[in-house]
Short mmCIF file of N, CA and C in Angstrom, two decimals:
data_model
loop_
_atom_site.label_atom_id
_atom_site.label_comp_id
_atom_site.label_asym_id
_atom_site.label_seq_id
_atom_site.Cartn_x
_atom_site.Cartn_y
_atom_site.Cartn_z
N MET A 1 1.21 -1.65 0.01
CA MET A 1 -0.23 -0.12 0.07
C MET A 1 1.23 0.73 -0.48
N PRO A 2 0.24 2.11 -0.80
CA PRO A 2 1.34 3.16 -1.12
C PRO A 2 1.42 4.44 0.19
N THR A 3 2.11 4.99 0.74
CA THR A 3 2.30 5.95 2.06
C THR A 3 2.45 6.77 1.30
N PHE A 4 2.60 7.96 2.19
CA PHE A 4 2.75 9.47 2.09
C PHE A 4 3.23 10.19 3.32
N ALA A 5 4.61 10.44 2.98
CA ALA A 5 5.36 11.51 3.99
C ALA A 5 5.27 13.01 3.67
N ILE A 6 6.33 13.77 4.93
CA ILE A 6 5.86 14.94 4.41
C ILE A 6 7.20 15.63 4.80
N ASP A 7 8.70 16.00 4.42
CA ASP A 7 9.68 16.77 4.58
C ASP A 7 9.25 17.71 5.49
N GLU A 8 10.28 18.08 6.21
CA GLU A 8 10.35 20.01 7.31
C GLU A 8 10.24 20.37 5.64
N ARG A 9 10.13 20.53 4.63
CA ARG A 9 10.39 21.46 3.25
C ARG A 9 8.69 21.67 3.10
N GLY A 10 8.73 20.30 3.02
CA GLY A 10 6.97 20.03 2.70
C GLY A 10 6.14 21.06 3.80
N VAL A 11 6.16 20.70 4.88
CA VAL A 11 5.80 20.93 5.91
C VAL A 11 6.05 22.39 5.95
N ARG A 12 6.57 23.45 5.19
CA ARG A 12 6.91 24.92 5.90
C ARG A 12 5.97 25.92 4.69
N SER A 13 6.45 25.35 3.33
CA SER A 13 5.04 24.81 2.10
C SER A 13 4.04 25.30 2.50
N PHE A 14 3.63 23.68 2.82
CA PHE A 14 2.61 23.96 3.52
C PHE A 14 1.79 25.12 4.15
N HIS A 15 2.54 25.70 5.29
CA HIS A 15 2.63 26.78 5.51
C HIS A 15 2.55 27.57 5.04
N ARG A 16 3.21 27.91 4.36
CA ARG A 16 3.02 29.15 3.57
C ARG A 16 1.74 29.01 2.22
N ARG A 17 0.98 28.14 1.82
CA ARG A 17 0.04 28.12 1.09
C ARG A 17 -1.33 27.35 1.05
N GLY A 18 -0.34 26.46 2.02
CA GLY A 18 -1.43 25.41 2.57
C GLY A 18 -3.39 25.98 3.02
N LEU A 19 -2.14 27.60 4.34
CA LEU A 19 -3.30 27.98 4.92
C LEU A 19 -4.47 28.97 4.11
N SER A 20 -3.48 29.12 3.67
CA SER A 20 -4.15 30.48 2.06
C SER A 20 -4.52 30.66 0.91
N THR A 21 -4.31 28.75 0.19
CA THR A 21 -4.79 29.12 -1.20
C THR A 21 -5.95 28.79 -1.26
N ILE A 22 -6.73 27.61 -0.73
CA ILE A 22 -7.95 27.87 -1.11
C ILE A 22 -8.54 27.98 0.23
N PRO A 23 -9.10 29.20 0.55
CA PRO A 23 -9.91 29.96 1.00
C PRO A 23 -9.56 30.86 -0.09
N ARG A 24 -8.69 31.28 -0.86
CA ARG A 24 -8.71 32.40 -2.36
C ARG A 24 -8.99 31.86 -3.22
N LEU A 25 -8.83 30.26 -3.14
CA LEU A 25 -9.57 29.57 -4.37
C LEU A 25 -11.45 29.74 -3.86
N VAL A 26 -11.99 28.58 -2.70
CA VAL A 26 -13.01 29.67 -2.40
C VAL A 26 -14.53 30.45 -2.66
N GLY A 27 -13.19 31.84 -2.80
CA GLY A 27 -13.67 32.70 -2.86
C GLY A 27 -13.93 32.77 -3.85
N ALA A 28 -12.94 32.54 -4.87
CA ALA A 28 -12.75 32.67 -5.91
C ALA A 28 -13.73 32.44 -6.82
N LEU A 29 -14.34 31.25 -6.20
CA LEU A 29 -15.65 29.86 -6.51
C LEU A 29 -16.34 30.83 -6.13
N LEU A 30 -16.94 31.41 -5.45
CA LEU A 30 -17.99 31.39 -4.37
C LEU A 30 -18.57 33.01 -5.11
N GLU A 31 -17.34 34.06 -5.61
CA GLU A 31 -17.58 35.77 -6.08
C GLU A 31 -18.18 34.55 -7.44
N ARG A 32 -17.89 33.99 -7.63
CA ARG A 32 -17.61 33.53 -9.64
C ARG A 32 -19.26 32.84 -9.96
N ASN A 33 -20.08 31.90 -8.74
CA ASN A 33 -20.88 31.75 -9.17
C ASN A 33 -22.31 32.39 -7.85
N GLY A 34 -21.68 33.60 -8.00
CA GLY A 34 -22.37 34.74 -6.20
C GLY A 34 -23.56 34.13 -5.44
N VAL A 35 -22.25 33.17 -4.70
CA VAL A 35 -22.96 32.65 -3.61
C VAL A 35 -22.16 33.69 -2.94
N ARG A 36 -22.34 33.83 -1.75
CA ARG A 36 -22.06 34.27 -0.42
C ARG A 36 -21.55 33.83 0.80
N ALA A 37 -20.70 33.78 1.63
CA ALA A 37 -19.98 32.34 2.52
C ALA A 37 -20.91 32.32 2.96
N GLU A 38 -21.50 33.44 3.66
CA GLU A 38 -21.94 33.02 4.48
C GLU A 38 -23.91 32.28 4.30
N GLN A 39 -23.70 32.23 2.49
CA GLN A 39 -25.54 31.23 1.81
C GLN A 39 -24.38 29.75 2.37
N VAL A 40 -23.29 29.50 2.90
CA VAL A 40 -22.92 27.43 2.75
C VAL A 40 -21.89 27.70 3.81
N THR A 41 -22.37 25.77 3.88
CA THR A 41 -22.08 25.33 5.35
C THR A 41 -20.11 24.40 4.75
N PHE A 42 -19.16 24.90 5.67
CA PHE A 42 -18.08 23.90 5.99
C PHE A 42 -18.33 23.39 6.37
N VAL A 43 -18.06 21.86 6.05
CA VAL A 43 -17.13 20.54 6.30
C VAL A 43 -16.20 20.03 6.12
N GLY A 44 -15.62 20.21 7.69
CA GLY A 44 -14.28 20.03 7.63
C GLY A 44 -14.03 18.20 8.12
N HIS A 45 -12.94 18.01 7.35
CA HIS A 45 -13.13 16.43 7.40
C HIS A 45 -11.13 16.42 7.46
N GLN A 46 -11.01 16.94 7.64
CA GLN A 46 -9.61 17.10 8.24
C GLN A 46 -9.33 16.77 9.09
N GLY A 47 -7.77 16.03 9.65
CA GLY A 47 -7.61 15.96 10.94
C GLY A 47 -6.94 17.25 11.77
N SER A 48 -6.86 18.64 10.61
CA SER A 48 -6.47 19.20 11.85
C SER A 48 -6.74 20.03 11.95
N ARG A 49 -6.91 20.57 12.89
CA ARG A 49 -8.03 21.81 13.25
C ARG A 49 -7.67 22.43 13.18
N ARG A 50 -6.35 23.38 13.27
CA ARG A 50 -5.46 24.43 13.55
C ARG A 50 -5.65 24.63 11.58
N LEU A 51 -5.55 23.92 10.62
CA LEU A 51 -5.94 24.15 9.22
C LEU A 51 -7.52 24.21 8.70
N MET A 52 -8.34 23.12 9.24
CA MET A 52 -9.66 23.76 9.16
C MET A 52 -10.10 25.05 9.37
N GLY A 53 -10.07 25.31 11.21
CA GLY A 53 -9.70 25.89 11.52
C GLY A 53 -10.06 27.43 10.99
N SER A 54 -8.47 27.28 9.79
CA SER A 54 -8.03 28.62 9.65
C SER A 54 -8.64 28.95 8.59
N TRP A 55 -8.98 27.34 7.41
CA TRP A 55 -9.80 28.12 6.34
C TRP A 55 -11.46 28.32 6.03
N ALA A 56 -12.06 27.70 8.10
CA ALA A 56 -13.35 28.15 7.97
C ALA A 56 -13.02 30.18 8.36
N GLU A 57 -11.56 30.54 9.33
CA GLU A 57 -11.63 32.46 9.45
C GLU A 57 -11.12 32.59 8.03
N GLN A 58 -10.74 32.52 7.31
CA GLN A 58 -10.47 33.29 6.17
C GLN A 58 -11.94 33.56 5.70
N ILE A 59 -12.66 31.92 5.16
CA ILE A 59 -13.16 31.84 3.80
C ILE A 59 -15.88 32.28 5.17
N ARG A 60 -15.07 31.85 6.08
CA ARG A 60 -16.13 32.44 7.87
C ARG A 60 -17.93 32.22 6.82
N PRO A 61 -18.06 31.09 6.27
CA PRO A 61 -18.92 30.55 6.02
C PRO A 61 -19.93 30.57 7.24
N GLY A 62 -21.45 30.03 6.80
CA GLY A 62 -22.45 30.50 7.26
C GLY A 62 -22.22 29.76 8.92
N ARG A 63 -22.20 28.30 8.03
CA ARG A 63 -21.45 27.62 9.75
C ARG A 63 -21.20 26.54 9.41
N TYR A 64 -20.56 26.34 10.09
CA TYR A 64 -18.85 25.66 9.98
C TYR A 64 -18.90 24.72 10.94
N LEU A 65 -18.73 22.45 9.87
CA LEU A 65 -19.36 22.17 10.88
C LEU A 65 -18.13 20.65 11.30
N HIS A 66 -17.50 20.81 11.91
CA HIS A 66 -15.99 19.72 12.39
C HIS A 66 -16.11 18.01 12.30
N THR A 67 -15.56 17.56 11.52
CA THR A 67 -16.96 15.51 11.35
C THR A 67 -15.62 15.61 12.45
N VAL A 68 -14.09 15.85 12.56
CA VAL A 68 -13.20 14.44 12.86
C VAL A 68 -14.18 13.82 14.43
N ARG A 69 -13.52 14.89 15.66
CA ARG A 69 -14.45 14.11 16.56
C ARG A 69 -15.21 13.26 16.08
N ARG A 70 -16.47 13.02 16.06
CA ARG A 70 -17.51 11.67 15.57
C ARG A 70 -16.75 11.05 14.61
N TYR A 71 -16.35 11.54 13.83
CA TYR A 71 -16.15 10.43 12.24
C TYR A 71 -14.69 10.32 12.40
N ALA A 72 -13.61 10.15 12.55
CA ALA A 72 -12.65 10.65 12.61
C ALA A 72 -12.54 12.13 11.29
N ASP A 73 -10.53 11.06 11.11
CA ASP A 73 -10.03 12.26 10.09
C ASP A 73 -10.66 11.30 8.28
N LEU A 74 -11.49 11.46 7.46
CA LEU A 74 -12.04 11.33 6.08
C LEU A 74 -11.48 11.16 5.38
N GLY A 75 -10.66 12.01 5.44
CA GLY A 75 -9.27 12.91 3.63
C GLY A 75 -9.46 11.11 3.32
N ILE A 76 -9.26 9.87 3.72
CA ILE A 76 -8.68 8.45 2.87
C ILE A 76 -10.17 8.10 2.81
N SER A 77 -11.15 8.51 3.10
CA SER A 77 -12.33 7.93 1.85
C SER A 77 -13.08 8.66 0.95
N VAL A 78 -12.10 9.17 0.48
CA VAL A 78 -12.69 9.64 -1.10
C VAL A 78 -11.11 9.58 -1.76
N ASP A 79 -10.60 8.00 -2.03
CA ASP A 79 -9.86 6.85 -2.38
C ASP A 79 -10.59 5.72 -3.16
N PRO A 80 -10.62 5.99 -4.48
CA PRO A 80 -11.27 5.07 -4.47
C PRO A 80 -10.84 3.75 -4.51
N ASP A 81 -9.39 3.69 -5.04
CA ASP A 81 -9.26 2.24 -5.03
C ASP A 81 -9.96 2.04 -3.08
N ASP A 82 -10.07 2.43 -2.33
CA ASP A 82 -10.79 2.01 -0.67
C ASP A 82 -12.02 1.22 -0.83
N THR A 83 -12.63 1.48 -1.49
CA THR A 83 -14.19 1.20 -2.39
C THR A 83 -14.58 -0.07 -2.59
N GLY A 84 -12.78 -0.74 -3.08
CA GLY A 84 -12.68 -2.41 -3.28
C GLY A 84 -12.93 -1.70 -4.73
N ASP A 85 -13.78 -1.21 -5.53
CA ASP A 85 -13.99 -0.91 -6.75
C ASP A 85 -13.06 0.41 -7.09
N ALA A 86 -12.60 -1.06 -8.24
CA ALA A 86 -10.43 0.59 -9.00
C ALA A 86 -11.59 0.98 -10.39
N SER A 87 -12.66 0.37 -10.83
CA SER A 87 -12.89 0.61 -12.47
C SER A 87 -12.91 1.97 -12.06
#
């Protein structure tokens, strides 16, 4: 099974870009579609509360749901190989 690792350089890069890139992209997407952030619900599924909190703070959605406490980190759930159906 493949694994994922991030070195110190990757961590620094992520902190520089990862905390701000997604909110900028979401903002542009909302604007392009005439939707205000207050009209959306942000559903955080990553294990990093710092990351999810930062994104939610920048996006400022109408509602913020953090699923980790109840369902754990759901990031792996989007892996198509995890479904048993690789087609």
